[in-house]
Amino acid sequence: MIDGKTSSQEASEKFEDLGFAKLDTDRKERTGFAEVVFCQGKDDSFLTKIFSTLFEHNGEVLGTRATEAQAELLKKTFPDLTYDKVSRIIRIEKSQKEQIGKIAVCCAGTADISVAEEAAQTAEFFGSRVQRFFDVGVSGIHRLLSCIDKINEANCVVAVAGMEGALASVLGGLVSVPIIAVPTSVGYGASFNGLSALLTMLNSCSNGISVVNIDNGYGAGYLATQINRLAVNGSTKGK
């Protein structure tokens, strides 16, 4: 540090340059969350090297949007790796991880579960306790009302919905905690691959709703964990 500024040498020590990727090995210290791997489209050799390097630094790795073939590739190096076909999440994690607080992950329909699971498993990986409420869409509002008391026990609610995306608005009028709305690309032609749900959520008249990108379960799980950590111990950097 020179005159309050980070020198180029100090900056270079905070990431590992693999040539094809510069891994942010200091991210957990700065933000409380280690770098996560977006697996989709990555070359096999790049993916293996990235996972190996992050595991060396953090002792665990989370990968999103992974294929089954990518999971089988990584299992050759990491036999304890787990892969979930529904969420497309790869997890190599420390055993006996403590889970704190509570996040409610709700999805409107069964077709939305893949995105909801991405959110739920991301939050669990980062140490949050998650309770799932699936198929509670507004076309059968009694299904949602039957579990609203349990949803209200959470520190944060993730609302995942396609079609017209009304679930987040309904929850916004029923719960007292922040809601993270996740529009999905589920729906017929006029849903425009999730755009209609996104616009519904952005234009909601309910209060306390934030919105992430279409199908971005990972982003919702990350943000929900930040809120959950604040509720439990006043810090986004965990316990």
Coordinates of N, CA and C in Angstrom, one line a residue, residues 3-161:
D3 N 0.7 5.4 -0.2 CA -0.2 6.6 -0.2 C -1.6 6.3 -0.3
G4 N -2.0 5.2 0.4 CA -3.5 4.8 0.4 C -3.9 4.1 -0.9
K5 N -3.0 3.8 -1.7 CA -3.3 3.1 -3.0 C -2.7 1.7 -3.0
T6 N -3.4 0.8 -3.6 CA -2.9 -0.6 -3.7 C -1.8 -0.7 -4.9
S7 N -0.7 -1.2 -4.6 CA 0.4 -1.3 -5.6 C 0.0 -2.4 -6.6
S8 N 0.6 -2.4 -7.8 CA 0.3 -3.4 -8.7 C 0.8 -4.8 -8.2
Q9 N 1.8 -4.9 -7.4 CA 2.3 -6.1 -6.9 C 1.3 -6.7 -5.9
E10 N 0.7 -5.8 -5.0 CA -0.3 -6.2 -4.0 C -1.5 -6.7 -4.7
A11 N -1.9 -6.0 -5.8 CA -3.1 -6.4 -6.5 C -3.0 -7.7 -7.2
S12 N -1.8 -8.0 -7.7 CA -1.6 -9.3 -8.4 C -1.5 -10.4 -7.5
E13 N -1.2 -10.2 -6.2 CA -1.2 -11.2 -5.2 C -2.6 -11.7 -4.8
K14 N -3.6 -10.9 -5.2 CA -5.0 -11.2 -4.8 C -5.8 -12.0 -5.8
F15 N -5.1 -12.4 -6.9 CA -5.7 -13.3 -7.8 C -4.6 -14.2 -8.4
E16 N -5.1 -15.3 -9.0 CA -4.1 -16.3 -9.6 C -4.3 -16.3 -11.1
D17 N -3.3 -16.0 -11.8 CA -3.4 -15.9 -13.3 C -3.1 -17.2 -13.9
L18 N -4.1 -17.8 -14.5 CA -3.9 -19.1 -15.2 C -3.7 -19.0 -16.7
G19 N -3.7 -17.7 -17.1 CA -3.5 -17.4 -18.5 C -4.9 -17.3 -19.2
F20 N -5.7 -18.3 -19.1 CA -7.1 -18.2 -19.7 C -8.1 -17.7 -18.6
A21 N -7.7 -17.6 -17.4 CA -8.6 -17.1 -16.3 C -7.7 -16.5 -15.2
K22 N -8.3 -15.4 -14.6 CA -7.7 -14.8 -13.4 C -8.6 -15.0 -12.3
L23 N -8.3 -16.0 -11.4 CA -9.1 -16.4 -10.3 C -9.0 -15.5 -9.1
D24 N -10.1 -15.0 -8.7 CA -10.2 -14.0 -7.6 C -10.1 -14.8 -6.2
T25 N -8.9 -15.1 -5.9 CA -8.6 -15.9 -4.7 C -8.9 -15.1 -3.4
D26 N -9.0 -13.8 -3.5 CA -9.2 -13.0 -2.3 C -10.6 -12.6 -2.1
R27 N -11.5 -13.1 -2.9 CA -12.9 -12.7 -2.9 C -13.6 -13.0 -1.6
K28 N -13.3 -14.2 -1.0 CA -14.0 -14.5 0.3 C -13.6 -13.6 1.4
E29 N -12.4 -13.1 1.4 CA -11.9 -12.2 2.4 C -12.6 -10.9 2.3
R30 N -12.9 -10.4 1.0 CA -13.5 -9.1 0.8 C -15.0 -9.2 1.0
T31 N -15.6 -10.3 0.5 CA -17.1 -10.3 0.4 C -17.8 -11.3 1.3
G32 N -17.0 -12.3 1.8 CA -17.6 -13.4 2.6 C -18.0 -14.6 1.7
F33 N -17.8 -14.5 0.4 CA -18.2 -15.5 -0.5 C -17.1 -15.8 -1.5
A34 N -16.7 -17.0 -1.5 CA -15.6 -17.4 -2.5 C -16.1 -17.4 -3.9
E35 N -15.2 -17.3 -4.9 CA -15.6 -17.2 -6.3 C -16.3 -18.5 -6.7
V36 N -17.4 -18.4 -7.5 CA -18.2 -19.5 -8.0 C -17.9 -19.7 -9.5
V37 N -18.0 -20.9 -9.9 CA -17.7 -21.2 -11.3 C -18.9 -21.3 -12.2
F38 N -19.1 -20.5 -13.2 CA -20.1 -20.7 -14.2 C -19.6 -21.7 -15.2
C39 N -20.1 -22.9 -15.2 CA -19.5 -24.0 -16.0 C -19.9 -24.0 -17.4
Q40 N -21.1 -23.4 -17.7 CA -21.6 -23.5 -19.1 C -20.6 -22.9 -20.1
G41 N -20.3 -23.7 -21.2 CA -19.5 -23.3 -22.3 C -18.0 -23.3 -22.0
K42 N -17.5 -23.8 -20.8 CA -16.1 -23.8 -20.5 C -15.5 -25.0 -21.1
D43 N -14.3 -24.9 -21.7 CA -13.5 -26.0 -22.2 C -13.1 -26.9 -21.0
D44 N -13.1 -28.2 -21.3 CA -12.9 -29.2 -20.2 C -11.6 -29.0 -19.5
S45 N -10.5 -28.7 -20.2 CA -9.2 -28.5 -19.5 C -9.2 -27.2 -18.7
F46 N -9.9 -26.2 -19.2 CA -10.0 -24.9 -18.4 C -10.8 -25.2 -17.1
L47 N -11.9 -25.9 -17.2 CA -12.8 -26.2 -16.1 C -12.1 -27.0 -15.0
T48 N -11.4 -28.0 -15.4 CA -10.6 -28.8 -14.4 C -9.6 -28.0 -13.7
K49 N -8.8 -27.2 -14.4 CA -7.8 -26.3 -13.8 C -8.4 -25.3 -12.9
I50 N -9.5 -24.7 -13.3 CA -10.2 -23.7 -12.4 C -10.7 -24.3 -11.1
F51 N -11.3 -25.5 -11.2 CA -11.8 -26.2 -10.0 C -10.7 -26.6 -9.1
S52 N -9.6 -27.1 -9.7 CA -8.5 -27.5 -8.9 C -7.9 -26.4 -8.1
T53 N -7.7 -25.2 -8.8 CA -7.1 -24.1 -8.2 C -8.0 -23.5 -7.1
L54 N -9.3 -23.4 -7.3 CA -10.2 -22.8 -6.3 C -10.3 -23.8 -5.1
F55 N -10.3 -25.1 -5.4 CA -10.3 -26.0 -4.3 C -9.1 -25.9 -3.4
E56 N -7.9 -25.7 -4.1 CA -6.7 -25.6 -3.3 C -6.7 -24.4 -2.4
H57 N -7.3 -23.3 -2.9 CA -7.4 -22.1 -2.1 C -8.5 -22.1 -1.0
N58 N -9.7 -22.7 -1.3 CA -10.8 -22.6 -0.4 C -11.3 -23.9 0.2
G59 N -10.8 -25.0 -0.3 CA -11.2 -26.3 0.3 C -12.6 -26.7 -0.2
E60 N -13.2 -26.0 -1.0 CA -14.6 -26.3 -1.5 C -14.8 -25.4 -2.8
V61 N -15.7 -25.9 -3.6 CA -16.0 -25.2 -4.9 C -17.5 -25.4 -5.2
L62 N -18.2 -24.3 -5.7 CA -19.5 -24.4 -6.2 C -19.5 -24.1 -7.7
G63 N -20.1 -24.9 -8.5 CA -20.2 -24.7 -9.9 C -21.7 -24.6 -10.3
T64 N -22.0 -23.7 -11.2 CA -23.4 -23.6 -11.7 C -23.5 -23.9 -13.2
R65 N -24.7 -24.2 -13.6 CA -25.0 -24.5 -15.1 C -24.0 -25.5 -15.7
A66 N -23.8 -26.6 -14.9 CA -22.9 -27.6 -15.4 C -23.7 -28.7 -16.0
T67 N -23.1 -29.4 -17.0 CA -23.7 -30.5 -17.7 C -23.3 -31.8 -16.9
E68 N -24.0 -32.9 -17.2 CA -23.6 -34.2 -16.6 C -22.2 -34.6 -17.0
A69 N -21.9 -34.3 -18.3 CA -20.6 -34.7 -18.8 C -19.5 -33.9 -18.0
Q70 N -19.7 -32.7 -17.7 CA -18.7 -31.9 -17.0 C -18.6 -32.5 -15.6
A71 N -19.7 -32.9 -15.0 CA -19.6 -33.5 -13.6 C -18.8 -34.8 -13.6
E72 N -19.0 -35.6 -14.6 CA -18.3 -36.9 -14.7 C -16.8 -36.6 -14.9
L73 N -16.5 -35.6 -15.7 CA -15.1 -35.2 -15.9 C -14.4 -34.8 -14.6
L74 N -15.1 -33.9 -13.8 CA -14.5 -33.4 -12.6 C -14.5 -34.5 -11.5
K75 N -15.3 -35.5 -11.6 CA -15.3 -36.6 -10.6 C -14.0 -37.4 -10.7
K76 N -13.3 -37.4 -11.8 CA -12.1 -38.1 -11.9 C -11.0 -37.5 -11.0
T77 N -11.1 -36.2 -10.8 CA -10.2 -35.5 -9.9 C -10.8 -35.3 -8.5
F78 N -12.1 -35.2 -8.4 CA -12.8 -35.0 -7.1 C -13.9 -36.0 -6.9
P79 N -13.5 -37.2 -6.4 CA -14.5 -38.3 -6.3 C -15.6 -38.0 -5.4
D80 N -15.5 -37.0 -4.5 CA -16.5 -36.7 -3.5 C -17.5 -35.6 -4.1
L81 N -17.3 -35.2 -5.3 CA -18.1 -34.2 -5.9 C -19.5 -34.7 -6.0
T82 N -20.5 -33.8 -5.8 CA -21.9 -34.1 -6.0 C -22.5 -33.3 -7.2
Y83 N -23.4 -33.9 -7.9 CA -24.0 -33.2 -9.1 C -25.5 -33.4 -9.0
D84 N -26.2 -32.3 -9.1 CA -27.7 -32.4 -9.1 C -28.2 -32.1 -10.5
K85 N -28.8 -33.0 -11.2 CA -29.3 -32.9 -12.5 C -30.4 -31.8 -12.7
V86 N -31.2 -31.6 -11.6 CA -32.3 -30.7 -11.7 C -31.8 -29.2 -11.7
S87 N -30.9 -28.9 -10.8 CA -30.4 -27.5 -10.7 C -29.2 -27.3 -11.5
R88 N -28.5 -28.4 -12.0 CA -27.2 -28.3 -12.7 C -26.1 -27.7 -11.8
I89 N -26.2 -28.0 -10.5 CA -25.2 -27.5 -9.5 C -24.2 -28.6 -9.3
I90 N -22.9 -28.2 -9.3 CA -21.8 -29.1 -8.8 C -21.3 -28.5 -7.5
R91 N -21.1 -29.4 -6.5 CA -20.7 -29.0 -5.2 C -19.5 -29.9 -4.7
I92 N -18.4 -29.3 -4.4 CA -17.4 -30.0 -3.7 C -17.3 -29.2 -2.4
E93 N -17.7 -29.7 -1.3 CA -17.8 -28.9 -0.1 C -17.3 -29.6 1.2
K94 N -17.0 -28.7 2.2 CA -16.5 -29.2 3.4 C -17.6 -30.0 4.2
S95 N -17.2 -31.0 4.9 CA -18.2 -31.8 5.7 C -18.7 -31.0 6.9
Q96 N -19.9 -31.3 7.4 CA -20.4 -30.8 8.6 C -20.4 -29.3 8.6
K97 N -20.9 -28.7 7.5 CA -21.0 -27.2 7.4 C -22.2 -26.8 8.2
E98 N -22.0 -25.7 9.1 CA -23.1 -25.2 9.8 C -24.1 -24.4 8.9
Q99 N -25.4 -24.6 9.1 CA -26.3 -23.8 8.4 C -27.1 -22.9 9.4
I100 N -27.2 -21.6 9.1 CA -27.8 -20.7 10.0 C -29.1 -20.1 9.4
G101 N -29.9 -19.5 10.3 CA -31.1 -18.8 10.0 C -32.1 -19.6 9.2
K102 N -32.8 -18.9 8.3 CA -33.8 -19.7 7.5 C -34.2 -18.8 6.2
I103 N -34.1 -19.5 5.1 CA -34.6 -18.9 3.8 C -35.7 -19.7 3.3
A104 N -36.8 -19.1 2.9 CA -37.9 -19.9 2.2 C -37.7 -19.7 0.7
V105 N -37.6 -20.8 0.0 CA -37.6 -20.8 -1.4 C -38.9 -21.4 -2.0
C106 N -39.7 -20.5 -2.6 CA -41.0 -20.8 -3.1 C -41.0 -20.8 -4.6
C107 N -41.6 -21.8 -5.3 CA -41.8 -21.7 -6.7 C -43.2 -21.9 -7.1
A108 N -43.6 -21.3 -8.2 CA -45.0 -21.3 -8.6 C -45.4 -22.7 -9.1
G109 N -44.6 -23.3 -10.0 CA -45.0 -24.6 -10.6 C -43.8 -25.5 -10.6
T110 N -44.1 -26.8 -10.9 CA -43.1 -27.8 -11.0 C -42.1 -27.5 -12.0
A111 N -42.5 -26.9 -13.1 CA -41.5 -26.5 -14.2 C -40.5 -25.5 -13.7
D112 N -40.8 -24.8 -12.6 CA -39.9 -23.8 -12.1 C -38.9 -24.3 -11.1
I113 N -39.0 -25.6 -10.8 CA -38.1 -26.2 -9.7 C -36.6 -26.1 -10.0
S114 N -36.3 -26.3 -11.3 CA -34.8 -26.3 -11.6 C -34.2 -24.9 -11.2
V115 N -34.9 -23.8 -11.4 CA -34.3 -22.5 -11.0 C -34.4 -22.4 -9.5
A116 N -35.5 -22.8 -8.9 CA -35.7 -22.8 -7.4 C -34.6 -23.6 -6.7
E117 N -34.3 -24.7 -7.3 CA -33.2 -25.6 -6.7 C -31.8 -24.9 -6.8
E118 N -31.6 -24.2 -7.9 CA -30.3 -23.5 -8.0 C -30.2 -22.5 -6.9
A119 N -31.3 -21.8 -6.6 CA -31.3 -20.8 -5.6 C -31.1 -21.5 -4.2
A120 N -31.9 -22.5 -4.0 CA -31.8 -23.2 -2.7 C -30.4 -23.8 -2.4
Q121 N -29.9 -24.5 -3.4 CA -28.6 -25.2 -3.2 C -27.4 -24.2 -3.1
T122 N -27.6 -23.0 -3.8 CA -26.6 -22.0 -3.6 C -26.6 -21.5 -2.2
A123 N -27.7 -21.2 -1.7 CA -27.9 -20.7 -0.3 C -27.4 -21.7 0.7
E124 N -27.7 -23.0 0.5 CA -27.2 -24.0 1.4 C -25.7 -24.1 1.3
F125 N -25.1 -24.0 0.2 CA -23.6 -24.1 0.0 C -23.0 -23.0 0.8
F126 N -23.6 -21.8 0.8 CA -23.0 -20.7 1.6 C -23.4 -20.6 3.0
G127 N -24.1 -21.7 3.5 CA -24.3 -21.8 5.0 C -25.6 -21.4 5.5
S128 N -26.6 -21.3 4.6 CA -28.0 -20.9 5.0 C -28.9 -22.2 5.1
R129 N -29.8 -22.1 6.1 CA -30.8 -23.2 6.2 C -31.9 -22.8 5.3
V130 N -32.4 -23.8 4.5 CA -33.4 -23.5 3.4 C -34.6 -24.4 3.6
Q131 N -35.7 -23.9 3.5 CA -37.0 -24.7 3.4 C -37.6 -24.4 2.1
R132 N -38.0 -25.5 1.4 CA -38.6 -25.4 0.1 C -40.1 -25.5 0.1
F133 N -40.8 -24.6 -0.7 CA -42.2 -24.7 -0.8 C -42.5 -24.7 -2.4
F134 N -42.7 -25.8 -2.9 CA -42.8 -26.0 -4.4 C -44.3 -26.1 -4.8
D135 N -44.6 -25.7 -6.0 CA -45.9 -25.8 -6.6 C -47.0 -25.0 -5.8
V136 N -46.7 -23.8 -5.5 CA -47.6 -22.9 -4.7 C -48.0 -21.7 -5.5
G137 N -48.2 -21.9 -6.8 CA -48.6 -20.8 -7.7 C -50.0 -20.2 -7.4
V138 N -50.2 -19.1 -8.0 CA -51.4 -18.3 -7.7 C -52.7 -18.9 -8.4
S139 N -52.5 -19.9 -9.3 CA -53.7 -20.5 -9.9 C -54.4 -21.4 -8.9
G140 N -53.8 -21.7 -7.8 CA -54.4 -22.5 -6.7 C -54.0 -21.8 -5.4
I141 N -54.5 -20.6 -5.1 CA -53.9 -19.8 -4.0 C -54.0 -20.5 -2.7
H142 N -54.9 -21.5 -2.5 CA -55.0 -22.2 -1.3 C -53.8 -23.0 -0.9
R143 N -53.0 -23.4 -2.0 CA -51.8 -24.1 -1.8 C -50.7 -23.2 -1.1
L144 N -50.7 -22.0 -1.5 CA -49.8 -21.0 -0.9 C -50.2 -20.7 0.5
L145 N -51.5 -20.4 0.7 CA -52.0 -20.0 2.0 C -51.9 -21.1 3.1
S146 N -51.8 -22.4 2.6 CA -51.7 -23.5 3.5 C -50.3 -23.5 4.2
C147 N -49.3 -22.9 3.6 CA -48.0 -22.9 4.2 C -47.4 -21.5 4.5
I148 N -48.3 -20.5 4.5 CA -47.8 -19.1 4.6 C -47.2 -18.8 6.0
D149 N -47.8 -19.5 7.0 CA -47.2 -19.3 8.4 C -45.8 -19.8 8.4
K150 N -45.5 -20.9 7.8 CA -44.1 -21.4 7.8 C -43.2 -20.5 7.0
I151 N -43.7 -20.0 5.9 CA -42.9 -19.1 5.0 C -42.6 -17.8 5.8
N152 N -43.5 -17.3 6.6 CA -43.3 -16.1 7.4 C -42.2 -16.3 8.5
E153 N -41.8 -17.5 8.8 CA -40.8 -17.7 9.8 C -39.4 -17.4 9.2
A154 N -39.3 -17.3 7.9 CA -38.0 -17.1 7.2 C -37.5 -15.7 7.3
N155 N -36.2 -15.5 7.2 CA -35.6 -14.2 7.2 C -35.6 -13.5 5.8
C156 N -35.9 -14.4 4.8 CA -35.9 -13.9 3.4 C -36.7 -14.9 2.6
V157 N -37.4 -14.4 1.6 CA -38.2 -15.3 0.7 C -37.7 -15.2 -0.7
V158 N -37.5 -16.3 -1.4 CA -37.2 -16.3 -2.8 C -38.4 -16.8 -3.5
A159 N -38.9 -16.0 -4.4 CA -40.1 -16.4 -5.2 C -39.8 -16.6 -6.6
V160 N -39.9 -17.8 -7.1 CA -39.6 -18.2 -8.4 C -40.8 -18.5 -9.2
A161 N -41.0 -17.8 -10.4 CA -42.2 -18.0 -11.1 C -42.0 -17.7 -12.6

